[in-house]
Each structure stands twice: as C-alpha cells, then as structure tokens.
C-alpha cells in the first residue's frame, strides 16, 4: 500500500467534497473513512483511477453519515444524487484547502494543526506527539478549528502569504516525537508549489531546502548546538542546496521579490561559501537591506547587525545593534558575540551569561553557557 499516494490525494478528495456541499468537519471524517477503506481494499483490488475511487468512496461515506445523523432535509436534497466514479481535477480544490486551513480567523497554532490534519493527512495522535501535548487537547484544537472555518465559502480567494506563514511555522518546529515536521513542511510546500505559480511559494520552498541541507551538521555527537561558522560543511546536503538555488533563481527572475525569496538568497550565500571565512558578507548585508524594505522587522535588523559586524567590523555591528531594543530575543547573544570579536572578553562573558538565562531552549542555553565559561577561564 502506497501511503504517500494516499496522503497526496487527500487534499483533492477533501476539496471535492467541500465543493459539493459537505461541511468541512463532516467531509474530513468521510475522507478519513475512505482512506481506511482504501487500505483494506486496494492491496487485493487496486483501482485504475485512485482519485476517482477515493472521491466516490468518500462521498458515499459522507452520504451514509449524513443520513444516519438525520441531517436537515435541504442538505439531503442537495446531496441525494450520487456522482459517478471518474477522474476529478483536484488542483483548485487543493489550493483552496491550503487557504481554508490558513484562514485569518484561526490562531497560528490552530491553523498549523488543521493543515497537518487536513492537508498533511497526519493523525491527531501524531500531531499531538509532535507538539508535545495530550491527544485530547490536540483533538479539541482541531475540532474548534474545523468549526471556525465550517461556514467559510470554499470559492473565496485565500491569502497566499498566510498559507506560507503557516507552512513556515510547521517547518520551524523541526523534529519532535515520531513526526519530522521539517520534512513534512517541505513535502506540503512542494505540493503547494505544484498547484500555484507564485514566486513566494518558490521562495519558501528554496529557503526550506537550503536550511534543511545543513541539518546534519547543526548538532554535535553529544547533542550540543553547532553554530553556522563552526559547522562541518562537508556534511551539508549538496543536492538539496543545488535544488534550492535553482528554485530561487527561477523565482527571482519573475522580478516579484518577497521576504521568503530574500531570506533564501541570504541562505544561498551562506551555502555558496566553501568555508565560513569566504562568506560574502557584503552581499548578505545588501540582501538584509532588501528584506528590511519588505518587512521592517526588528528581528531582521538584529540579524543584519551581525552581518554588518562581519562585513565592516565588530564596532560597525555594535553601532547597528545600539539602534535596537535590548529586549529583543537574542539581543544579548548578538551583543556578546560582537563584543568578543571587538576584544572585550569580560563584557562578552557577562552578556553570554545574560543570553543563556533568556534562551528559549536547552540546547541554546547550554551553548551560551559554554561560551561564557570559555571566556571566564
């Protein structure tokens, strides 16, 4: 049984049911039942048209469930005529399903959970394990999300930017439990790129690939964090890098620059350097300037200060940093790094300790603590 095929067809099937009048929650349940039926039947009797088979099976499941629940008469009238089995085009439905799951009325956490459930085909248990919450809690979150978008018209144009931000949230969760969310985000973004020609979709996919290419080198054998400059570049995935760069170049040629393309361009410049010392920091600063025009984000300004410190020297970096709010996440860590490069180890050590106390995860906290200890010895 090709599980990947089933998961890839799920959005199209779900989209067809919703477009035919099924409310989102009932349609999603029907599709899940149809997938279970496919797992049981297909090994012995594989269909010639898997999508058409699933559409018909899911529609029958929906009809059975609707009638069993004695749905309102007008809903029964609307769905009484069962469609014939046959091929169905799922491109538009898949795209609209992404938009529906990333609806502005949903909180980011609910949008992520609903996307993984409805588009990704993950079980509620898998999603709960990935986010380290009880299964019942995740089930309630998904149920509330379904109800929230239940009355949204499926033919309304969705927001690409919102859908991309949801996918990026999934990617940044990385790996936890038995679900590799970074890989899942890449799979879903590839799927979205296949149904919409949009430079920012391509930009996000390129960004994910370029970051994911460095994954194996980000942690040491003891689980410790390895910063970019110290990573073993021989462990970077050159195939993913080449694919990411190719996708990025095609997106940039459309001359519709967006923030994900700009971030991907910065990641590509890091990937292009055979050793850290050969990184083109001047060009990276220029891309951060472009990114600031698009976002005016304080986090981008913070990262730009690091790049300025590399391109023009640590004092230039500290000058850029001084213009920012010191309550920003990682501000103390950046300040510590720049002060150390500027020849102020005592100041840097104090700042590393301060940064460690504010760190959001254990790996980062341990790394910053080791930096402080190194300078204090």
mmCIF file of C-alpha atoms in Angstrom:
data_model
loop_
_atom_site.group_PDB
_atom_site.id
_atom_site.type_symbol
_atom_site.label_atom_id
_atom_site.label_comp_id
_atom_site.label_asym_id
_atom_site.label_seq_id
_atom_site.Cartn_x
_atom_site.Cartn_y
_atom_site.Cartn_z
ATOM 1 C CA UNK A 1 0.000 0.000 0.000
ATOM 2 C CA UNK A 2 1.435 3.332 -1.101
ATOM 3 C CA UNK A 3 0.807 5.536 1.936
ATOM 4 C CA UNK A 4 2.456 8.521 0.248
ATOM 5 C CA UNK A 5 -0.012 8.268 -2.655
ATOM 6 C CA UNK A 6 -2.983 8.212 -0.294
ATOM 7 C CA UNK A 7 -1.756 11.255 1.605
ATOM 8 C CA UNK A 8 -1.048 13.174 -1.588
ATOM 9 C CA UNK A 9 -4.614 12.556 -2.852
ATOM 10 C CA UNK A 10 -6.302 13.528 0.418
ATOM 11 C CA UNK A 11 -6.479 17.314 -0.188
ATOM 12 C CA UNK A 12 -8.048 16.884 -3.618
ATOM 13 C CA UNK A 13 -10.676 14.455 -2.315
ATOM 14 C CA UNK A 14 -11.484 16.666 0.650
ATOM 15 C CA UNK A 15 -11.741 19.667 -1.639
ATOM 16 C CA UNK A 16 -14.222 17.901 -3.937
ATOM 17 C CA UNK A 17 -16.497 17.011 -1.011
ATOM 18 C CA UNK A 18 -16.467 20.529 0.387
ATOM 19 C CA UNK A 19 -17.141 21.997 -3.024
ATOM 20 C CA UNK A 20 -20.127 19.664 -3.429
ATOM 21 C CA UNK A 21 -21.698 20.950 -0.246
ATOM 22 C CA UNK A 22 -20.228 18.961 2.626
ATOM 23 C CA UNK A 23 -19.252 20.967 5.691
ATOM 24 C CA UNK A 24 -15.550 20.786 6.446
ATOM 25 C CA UNK A 25 -15.688 18.592 9.571
ATOM 26 C CA UNK A 26 -18.028 16.011 8.034
ATOM 27 C CA UNK A 27 -16.032 15.945 4.796
ATOM 28 C CA UNK A 28 -12.775 15.405 6.648
ATOM 29 C CA UNK A 29 -14.275 12.491 8.603
ATOM 30 C CA UNK A 30 -15.618 10.968 5.386
ATOM 31 C CA UNK A 31 -12.243 11.208 3.675
ATOM 32 C CA UNK A 32 -10.542 9.526 6.622
ATOM 33 C CA UNK A 33 -13.071 6.685 6.443
ATOM 34 C CA UNK A 34 -12.441 6.361 2.705
ATOM 35 C CA UNK A 35 -8.678 6.153 3.297
ATOM 36 C CA UNK A 36 -9.213 3.364 5.811
ATOM 37 C CA UNK A 37 -11.343 1.568 3.235
ATOM 38 C CA UNK A 38 -8.613 2.026 0.602
ATOM 39 C CA UNK A 39 -6.014 0.482 2.909
ATOM 40 C CA UNK A 40 -8.310 -2.537 3.278
ATOM 41 C CA UNK A 41 -9.349 -2.935 -0.380
ATOM 42 C CA UNK A 42 -6.522 -1.710 -2.609
ATOM 43 C CA UNK A 43 -3.904 -4.390 -1.896
ATOM 44 C CA UNK A 44 -6.265 -7.018 -3.363
ATOM 45 C CA UNK A 45 -8.076 -4.862 -5.923
ATOM 46 C CA UNK A 46 -6.070 -1.715 -6.850
ATOM 47 C CA UNK A 47 -8.187 0.855 -8.735
ATOM 48 C CA UNK A 48 -7.274 2.165 -12.180
ATOM 49 C CA UNK A 49 -8.223 5.673 -11.043
ATOM 50 C CA UNK A 50 -7.210 6.103 -7.382
ATOM 51 C CA UNK A 51 -8.505 9.685 -7.117
ATOM 52 C CA UNK A 52 -11.879 8.843 -8.652
ATOM 53 C CA UNK A 53 -12.183 5.793 -6.379
ATOM 54 C CA UNK A 54 -11.467 7.869 -3.269
ATOM 55 C CA UNK A 55 -13.881 10.631 -4.314
ATOM 56 C CA UNK A 56 -16.695 8.122 -4.798
ATOM 57 C CA UNK A 57 -15.903 6.216 -1.592
ATOM 58 C CA UNK A 58 -15.631 9.403 0.482
ATOM 59 C CA UNK A 59 -18.859 10.776 -0.970
ATOM 60 C CA UNK A 60 -20.674 7.540 -0.060
ATOM 61 C CA UNK A 61 -19.239 7.720 3.458
ATOM 62 C CA UNK A 62 -20.448 11.301 3.721
ATOM 63 C CA UNK A 63 -23.928 10.368 2.472
ATOM 64 C CA UNK A 64 -24.158 7.482 4.933
ATOM 65 C CA UNK A 65 -23.053 9.657 7.834
ATOM 66 C CA UNK A 66 -25.404 12.473 6.874
ATOM 67 C CA UNK A 67 -28.409 10.194 6.567
ATOM 68 C CA UNK A 68 -27.548 8.323 9.758
ATOM 69 C CA UNK A 69 -27.499 11.623 11.632
ATOM 70 C CA UNK A 70 -30.870 12.622 10.111
ATOM 71 C CA UNK A 71 -29.448 15.782 8.573
ATOM 72 C CA UNK A 72 -31.712 18.580 7.545
ATOM 73 C CA UNK A 73 -33.953 17.881 4.572
ATOM 74 C CA UNK A 74 -32.476 20.526 2.300
ATOM 75 C CA UNK A 75 -28.981 19.060 2.754
ATOM 76 C CA UNK A 76 -30.308 15.615 1.842
ATOM 77 C CA UNK A 77 -31.987 17.009 -1.270
ATOM 78 C CA UNK A 78 -28.744 18.648 -2.342
ATOM 79 C CA UNK A 79 -26.661 15.515 -1.985
ATOM 80 C CA UNK A 80 -29.200 12.879 -2.961
ATOM 81 C CA UNK A 81 -27.796 12.310 -6.455
ATOM 82 C CA UNK A 82 -24.601 10.315 -6.084
ATOM 83 C CA UNK A 83 -21.923 11.241 -8.641
ATOM 84 C CA UNK A 84 -20.481 8.613 -10.925
ATOM 85 C CA UNK A 85 -16.976 7.371 -10.344
ATOM 86 C CA UNK A 86 -14.461 9.014 -12.621
ATOM 87 C CA UNK A 87 -11.440 11.267 -12.814
ATOM 88 C CA UNK A 88 -11.554 14.546 -10.926
ATOM 89 C CA UNK A 89 -9.313 17.578 -11.119
ATOM 90 C CA UNK A 90 -8.059 18.486 -7.671
ATOM 91 C CA UNK A 91 -5.745 21.403 -8.430
ATOM 92 C CA UNK A 92 -8.089 24.243 -7.477
ATOM 93 C CA UNK A 93 -9.534 22.279 -4.562
ATOM 94 C CA UNK A 94 -6.081 21.577 -3.151
ATOM 95 C CA UNK A 95 -5.114 25.236 -3.351
ATOM 96 C CA UNK A 96 -8.336 26.399 -1.704
ATOM 97 C CA UNK A 97 -7.872 23.807 1.019
ATOM 98 C CA UNK A 98 -4.499 25.346 1.910
ATOM 99 C CA UNK A 99 -6.176 28.747 2.109
ATOM 100 C CA UNK A 100 -9.019 27.398 4.223
ATOM 101 C CA UNK A 101 -6.664 25.806 6.739
ATOM 102 C CA UNK A 102 -4.727 29.092 6.969
ATOM 103 C CA UNK A 103 -7.851 31.219 7.378
ATOM 104 C CA UNK A 104 -7.225 34.525 9.226
ATOM 105 C CA UNK A 105 -9.912 33.660 11.795
ATOM 106 C CA UNK A 106 -7.733 30.818 13.109
ATOM 107 C CA UNK A 107 -4.927 31.228 15.603
ATOM 108 C CA UNK A 108 -1.483 30.222 14.280
ATOM 109 C CA UNK A 109 -1.437 27.049 16.384
ATOM 110 C CA UNK A 110 -4.906 26.037 15.176
ATOM 111 C CA UNK A 111 -4.014 26.777 11.556
ATOM 112 C CA UNK A 112 -0.906 24.601 11.827
ATOM 113 C CA UNK A 113 -2.808 21.727 13.436
ATOM 114 C CA UNK A 114 -5.620 21.860 10.865
ATOM 115 C CA UNK A 115 -3.138 21.999 7.968
ATOM 116 C CA UNK A 116 -1.267 18.945 9.235
ATOM 117 C CA UNK A 117 -4.556 17.073 9.744
ATOM 118 C CA UNK A 118 -6.497 18.028 6.623
ATOM 119 C CA UNK A 119 -3.735 18.643 4.078
ATOM 120 C CA UNK A 120 -0.899 16.587 5.515
ATOM 121 C CA UNK A 121 -3.026 13.601 6.462
ATOM 122 C CA UNK A 122 -1.336 13.142 9.856
ATOM 123 C CA UNK A 123 -3.353 11.590 12.647
ATOM 124 C CA UNK A 124 -4.397 13.597 15.669
ATOM 125 C CA UNK A 125 -2.072 11.447 17.777
ATOM 126 C CA UNK A 126 0.923 12.180 15.531
ATOM 127 C CA UNK A 127 0.273 15.918 15.646
ATOM 128 C CA UNK A 128 -0.144 15.830 19.426
ATOM 129 C CA UNK A 129 3.128 13.951 19.828
ATOM 130 C CA UNK A 130 4.924 16.416 17.575
ATOM 131 C CA UNK A 131 3.730 19.363 19.671
ATOM 132 C CA UNK A 132 4.139 17.527 22.976
ATOM 133 C CA UNK A 133 0.527 17.983 24.097
ATOM 134 C CA UNK A 134 -2.081 15.390 25.113
ATOM 135 C CA UNK A 135 -4.017 13.835 22.241
ATOM 136 C CA UNK A 136 -7.315 15.047 23.735
ATOM 137 C CA UNK A 137 -6.020 18.621 23.776
ATOM 138 C CA UNK A 138 -4.988 18.446 20.138
ATOM 139 C CA UNK A 139 -8.318 16.845 19.182
ATOM 140 C CA UNK A 140 -10.177 19.756 20.776
ATOM 141 C CA UNK A 141 -7.940 22.258 19.000
ATOM 142 C CA UNK A 142 -8.567 20.654 15.617
ATOM 143 C CA UNK A 143 -12.291 20.345 16.285
ATOM 144 C CA UNK A 144 -12.558 24.035 17.163
ATOM 145 C CA UNK A 145 -10.606 24.941 14.032
ATOM 146 C CA UNK A 146 -12.984 22.898 11.872
ATOM 147 C CA UNK A 147 -15.983 24.632 13.395
ATOM 148 C CA UNK A 148 -14.376 28.038 12.880
ATOM 149 C CA UNK A 149 -13.914 27.516 9.150
ATOM 150 C CA UNK A 150 -17.056 25.441 8.693
ATOM 151 C CA UNK A 151 -19.066 28.342 7.267
ATOM 152 C CA UNK A 152 -16.311 29.816 5.124
ATOM 153 C CA UNK A 153 -17.201 29.850 1.441
ATOM 154 C CA UNK A 154 -14.849 27.485 -0.332
ATOM 155 C CA UNK A 155 -14.800 29.556 -3.523
ATOM 156 C CA UNK A 156 -13.390 32.643 -1.833
ATOM 157 C CA UNK A 157 -9.860 33.596 -2.822
ATOM 158 C CA UNK A 158 -7.457 32.840 0.010
ATOM 159 C CA UNK A 159 -4.301 34.573 1.110
ATOM 160 C CA UNK A 160 -1.066 33.043 -0.163
ATOM 161 C CA UNK A 161 1.028 34.890 2.419
ATOM 162 C CA UNK A 162 -0.985 33.458 5.318
ATOM 163 C CA UNK A 163 -0.741 29.915 3.950
ATOM 164 C CA UNK A 164 3.024 30.293 3.578
ATOM 165 C CA UNK A 165 3.432 31.579 7.130
ATOM 166 C CA UNK A 166 1.573 28.541 8.428
ATOM 167 C CA UNK A 167 3.875 26.229 6.465
ATOM 168 C CA UNK A 168 6.924 28.104 7.772
ATOM 169 C CA UNK A 169 5.650 27.657 11.332
ATOM 170 C CA UNK A 170 5.447 23.921 10.692
ATOM 171 C CA UNK A 171 8.983 23.879 9.267
ATOM 172 C CA UNK A 172 10.470 25.746 12.216
ATOM 173 C CA UNK A 173 9.154 23.140 14.645
ATOM 174 C CA UNK A 174 11.781 20.834 13.155
ATOM 175 C CA UNK A 175 11.709 17.334 14.597
ATOM 176 C CA UNK A 176 9.872 16.055 17.647
ATOM 177 C CA UNK A 177 8.099 12.867 18.585
ATOM 178 C CA UNK A 178 7.861 10.435 15.679
ATOM 179 C CA UNK A 179 6.997 13.119 13.129
ATOM 180 C CA UNK A 180 9.645 15.052 11.208
ATOM 181 C CA UNK A 181 7.784 18.346 10.836
ATOM 182 C CA UNK A 182 10.570 19.987 8.821
ATOM 183 C CA UNK A 183 10.364 17.241 6.203
ATOM 184 C CA UNK A 184 6.569 17.373 6.325
ATOM 185 C CA UNK A 185 6.604 21.141 5.745
ATOM 186 C CA UNK A 186 8.864 20.669 2.719
ATOM 187 C CA UNK A 187 6.526 17.994 1.343
ATOM 188 C CA UNK A 188 3.473 20.240 1.778
ATOM 189 C CA UNK A 189 5.246 23.244 0.254
ATOM 190 C CA UNK A 190 6.272 21.145 -2.750
ATOM 191 C CA UNK A 191 2.634 20.167 -3.108
ATOM 192 C CA UNK A 192 1.534 23.797 -2.940
ATOM 193 C CA UNK A 193 4.193 24.808 -5.479
ATOM 194 C CA UNK A 194 2.796 22.197 -7.854
ATOM 195 C CA UNK A 195 -0.643 23.827 -7.916
ATOM 196 C CA UNK A 196 0.231 27.543 -7.855
ATOM 197 C CA UNK A 197 2.832 29.515 -9.788
ATOM 198 C CA UNK A 198 3.844 32.114 -7.210
ATOM 199 C CA UNK A 199 7.396 33.382 -6.601
ATOM 200 C CA UNK A 200 6.965 33.467 -2.820
ATOM 201 C CA UNK A 201 5.848 29.830 -2.746
ATOM 202 C CA UNK A 202 9.037 29.018 -4.646
ATOM 203 C CA UNK A 203 10.983 31.312 -2.322
ATOM 204 C CA UNK A 204 9.722 29.496 0.763
ATOM 205 C CA UNK A 205 10.486 26.100 -0.755
ATOM 206 C CA UNK A 206 14.018 27.243 -1.635
ATOM 207 C CA UNK A 207 14.509 28.615 1.882
ATOM 208 C CA UNK A 208 13.376 25.364 3.469
ATOM 209 C CA UNK A 209 15.627 23.260 1.246
ATOM 210 C CA UNK A 210 18.678 25.433 1.909
ATOM 211 C CA UNK A 211 18.151 25.355 5.671
ATOM 212 C CA UNK A 212 17.325 21.641 5.690
ATOM 213 C CA UNK A 213 20.536 20.925 3.767
ATOM 214 C CA UNK A 214 22.527 21.943 6.880
ATOM 215 C CA UNK A 215 20.501 19.868 9.304
ATOM 216 C CA UNK A 216 23.017 17.047 9.841
ATOM 217 C CA UNK A 217 25.750 19.492 10.869
ATOM 218 C CA UNK A 218 23.750 21.605 13.334
ATOM 219 C CA UNK A 219 24.304 19.399 16.367
ATOM 220 C CA UNK A 220 27.374 17.671 17.753
ATOM 221 C CA UNK A 221 27.516 13.988 18.706
ATOM 222 C CA UNK A 222 26.643 14.956 22.290
ATOM 223 C CA UNK A 223 23.568 16.881 21.133
ATOM 224 C CA UNK A 224 25.189 20.280 21.567
ATOM 225 C CA UNK A 225 24.418 23.189 19.252
ATOM 226 C CA UNK A 226 26.964 23.886 16.491
ATOM 227 C CA UNK A 227 26.864 27.474 15.138
ATOM 228 C CA UNK A 228 26.922 28.056 11.382
ATOM 229 C CA UNK A 229 30.556 29.174 11.260
ATOM 230 C CA UNK A 230 31.730 26.007 13.026
ATOM 231 C CA UNK A 231 29.634 23.508 11.075
ATOM 232 C CA UNK A 232 31.274 20.763 9.021
ATOM 233 C CA UNK A 233 30.283 21.899 5.523
ATOM 234 C CA UNK A 234 31.233 18.525 4.151
ATOM 235 C CA UNK A 235 28.086 17.206 5.826
ATOM 236 C CA UNK A 236 25.819 19.677 4.059
ATOM 237 C CA UNK A 237 23.460 18.110 1.532
ATOM 238 C CA UNK A 238 24.748 19.480 -1.786
ATOM 239 C CA UNK A 239 21.810 18.007 -3.716
ATOM 240 C CA UNK A 240 19.296 19.961 -1.625
ATOM 241 C CA UNK A 241 21.430 23.090 -1.916
ATOM 242 C CA UNK A 242 21.574 22.824 -5.697
ATOM 243 C CA UNK A 243 17.819 22.312 -5.897
ATOM 244 C CA UNK A 244 17.155 25.238 -3.562
ATOM 245 C CA UNK A 245 19.395 27.571 -5.536
ATOM 246 C CA UNK A 246 17.794 26.548 -8.830
ATOM 247 C CA UNK A 247 14.282 27.157 -7.475
ATOM 248 C CA UNK A 248 15.358 30.505 -6.015
ATOM 249 C CA UNK A 249 16.923 31.703 -9.251
ATOM 250 C CA UNK A 250 13.744 30.899 -11.177
ATOM 251 C CA UNK A 251 11.676 32.787 -8.594
ATOM 252 C CA UNK A 252 13.933 35.861 -8.640
ATOM 253 C CA UNK A 253 13.691 36.000 -12.431
ATOM 254 C CA UNK A 254 9.991 36.822 -12.060
ATOM 255 C CA UNK A 255 11.018 40.158 -10.516
ATOM 256 C CA UNK A 256 8.400 39.964 -7.746
ATOM 257 C CA UNK A 257 10.646 39.967 -4.702
ATOM 258 C CA UNK A 258 9.173 38.820 -1.397
ATOM 259 C CA UNK A 259 10.557 38.178 2.053
ATOM 260 C CA UNK A 260 10.973 34.419 1.611
ATOM 261 C CA UNK A 261 12.956 34.930 -1.583
ATOM 262 C CA UNK A 262 15.190 37.453 0.207
ATOM 263 C CA UNK A 263 15.739 35.060 3.126
ATOM 264 C CA UNK A 264 16.501 32.260 0.688
ATOM 265 C CA UNK A 265 19.043 34.476 -1.088
ATOM 266 C CA UNK A 266 20.843 35.006 2.230
ATOM 267 C CA UNK A 267 20.788 31.254 2.926
ATOM 268 C CA UNK A 268 22.134 30.602 -0.585
ATOM 269 C CA UNK A 269 25.086 32.925 0.008
ATOM 270 C CA UNK A 270 25.951 31.012 3.178
ATOM 271 C CA UNK A 271 25.644 27.734 1.289
ATOM 272 C CA UNK A 272 27.858 29.030 -1.520
ATOM 273 C CA UNK A 273 30.854 29.646 0.762
ATOM 274 C CA UNK A 274 33.183 26.600 0.911
ATOM 275 C CA UNK A 275 34.453 27.832 4.299
ATOM 276 C CA UNK A 276 32.992 30.352 6.723
ATOM 277 C CA UNK A 277 35.821 32.836 6.082
ATOM 278 C CA UNK A 278 34.826 33.116 2.417
ATOM 279 C CA UNK A 279 31.218 34.112 3.113
ATOM 280 C CA UNK A 280 30.169 37.134 1.054
ATOM 281 C CA UNK A 281 29.009 39.249 3.993
ATOM 282 C CA UNK A 282 28.806 42.457 1.949
ATOM 283 C CA UNK A 283 26.194 40.904 -0.333
ATOM 284 C CA UNK A 284 24.404 39.408 2.673
ATOM 285 C CA UNK A 285 24.075 42.901 4.183
ATOM 286 C CA UNK A 286 22.596 44.090 0.888
ATOM 287 C CA UNK A 287 20.002 41.323 0.996
ATOM 288 C CA UNK A 288 19.160 42.192 4.598
ATOM 289 C CA UNK A 289 18.581 45.759 3.403
ATOM 290 C CA UNK A 290 16.127 44.406 0.812
ATOM 291 C CA UNK A 291 14.465 42.286 3.468
ATOM 292 C CA UNK A 292 14.068 45.322 5.730
ATOM 293 C CA UNK A 293 12.285 47.185 2.949
ATOM 294 C CA UNK A 294 9.809 44.333 2.777
ATOM 295 C CA UNK A 295 9.292 43.677 6.489
ATOM 296 C CA UNK A 296 10.815 46.426 8.670
ATOM 297 C CA UNK A 297 11.223 43.642 11.213
ATOM 298 C CA UNK A 298 13.326 44.218 14.357
ATOM 299 C CA UNK A 299 14.481 40.592 14.150
ATOM 300 C CA UNK A 300 15.782 41.251 10.640
ATOM 301 C CA UNK A 301 17.581 44.354 11.960
ATOM 302 C CA UNK A 302 19.175 42.205 14.661
ATOM 303 C CA UNK A 303 20.429 39.669 12.124
ATOM 304 C CA UNK A 304 21.598 42.497 9.898
ATOM 305 C CA UNK A 305 23.726 43.838 12.781
ATOM 306 C CA UNK A 306 25.578 40.504 12.855
ATOM 307 C CA UNK A 307 26.141 40.686 9.098
ATOM 308 C CA UNK A 308 27.361 44.284 9.362
ATOM 309 C CA UNK A 309 29.755 43.172 12.100
ATOM 310 C CA UNK A 310 31.192 40.554 9.751
ATOM 311 C CA UNK A 311 31.317 42.808 6.685
ATOM 312 C CA UNK A 312 32.540 46.063 8.248
ATOM 313 C CA UNK A 313 33.981 45.001 11.585
ATOM 314 C CA UNK A 314 32.526 44.394 15.080
ATOM 315 C CA UNK A 315 32.297 48.081 16.013
ATOM 316 C CA UNK A 316 30.119 48.748 12.990
ATOM 317 C CA UNK A 317 27.982 45.826 14.087
ATOM 318 C CA UNK A 318 27.722 47.172 17.633
ATOM 319 C CA UNK A 319 26.722 50.566 16.264
ATOM 320 C CA UNK A 320 23.915 48.962 14.277
ATOM 321 C CA UNK A 321 22.920 46.933 17.327
ATOM 322 C CA UNK A 322 22.737 50.036 19.525
ATOM 323 C CA UNK A 323 19.797 51.278 17.454
ATOM 324 C CA UNK A 324 17.677 48.310 18.544
ATOM 325 C CA UNK A 325 15.629 47.494 21.650
ATOM 326 C CA UNK A 326 17.755 45.384 24.010
ATOM 327 C CA UNK A 327 14.678 43.355 24.990
ATOM 328 C CA UNK A 328 14.687 41.630 21.584
ATOM 329 C CA UNK A 329 15.188 37.859 21.700
ATOM 330 C CA UNK A 330 18.888 37.004 21.134
ATOM 331 C CA UNK A 331 19.950 40.652 21.536
ATOM 332 C CA UNK A 332 22.320 39.746 24.390
ATOM 333 C CA UNK A 333 23.760 36.821 22.410
ATOM 334 C CA UNK A 334 24.498 39.045 19.414
ATOM 335 C CA UNK A 335 25.989 41.729 21.658
ATOM 336 C CA UNK A 336 28.194 39.112 23.353
ATOM 337 C CA UNK A 337 29.484 37.818 20.028
ATOM 338 C CA UNK A 338 30.276 41.302 18.698
ATOM 339 C CA UNK A 339 31.969 42.407 21.945
ATOM 340 C CA UNK A 340 34.124 39.277 21.921
ATOM 341 C CA UNK A 341 35.196 39.972 18.344
ATOM 342 C CA UNK A 342 35.919 43.569 19.373
ATOM 343 C CA UNK A 343 38.365 42.399 22.037
ATOM 344 C CA UNK A 344 36.193 42.772 25.161
ATOM 345 C CA UNK A 345 36.070 39.216 26.611
ATOM 346 C CA UNK A 346 34.843 40.235 30.097
ATOM 347 C CA UNK A 347 31.895 42.177 28.703
ATOM 348 C CA UNK A 348 31.187 39.366 26.295
ATOM 349 C CA UNK A 349 31.228 36.755 29.082
ATOM 350 C CA UNK A 350 28.666 38.703 31.118
ATOM 351 C CA UNK A 351 26.457 39.078 28.067
ATOM 352 C CA UNK A 352 26.717 35.368 27.268
ATOM 353 C CA UNK A 353 25.503 34.565 30.798
ATOM 354 C CA UNK A 354 22.638 37.021 30.363
ATOM 355 C CA UNK A 355 21.772 35.498 26.998
ATOM 356 C CA UNK A 356 21.820 31.975 28.450
ATOM 357 C CA UNK A 357 19.307 32.981 31.109
ATOM 358 C CA UNK A 358 16.958 34.236 28.380
ATOM 359 C CA UNK A 359 17.448 31.309 25.974
ATOM 360 C CA UNK A 360 14.250 29.674 24.777
ATOM 361 C CA UNK A 361 15.571 26.105 24.593
ATOM 362 C CA UNK A 362 18.039 23.892 26.420
ATOM 363 C CA UNK A 363 20.485 23.426 23.520
ATOM 364 C CA UNK A 364 20.889 27.166 23.048
ATOM 365 C CA UNK A 365 21.185 27.744 26.795
ATOM 366 C CA UNK A 366 23.955 25.150 27.109
ATOM 367 C CA UNK A 367 25.833 26.593 24.132
ATOM 368 C CA UNK A 368 25.745 30.155 25.511
ATOM 369 C CA UNK A 369 26.776 28.933 28.959
ATOM 370 C CA UNK A 370 29.795 27.174 27.422
ATOM 371 C CA UNK A 371 30.763 30.393 25.636
ATOM 372 C CA UNK A 372 30.681 32.303 28.905
ATOM 373 C CA UNK A 373 32.733 29.618 30.667
ATOM 374 C CA UNK A 374 35.302 29.630 27.865
ATOM 375 C CA UNK A 375 35.872 33.375 28.235
ATOM 376 C CA UNK A 376 35.977 33.237 32.026
ATOM 377 C CA UNK A 377 38.748 30.604 32.088
#
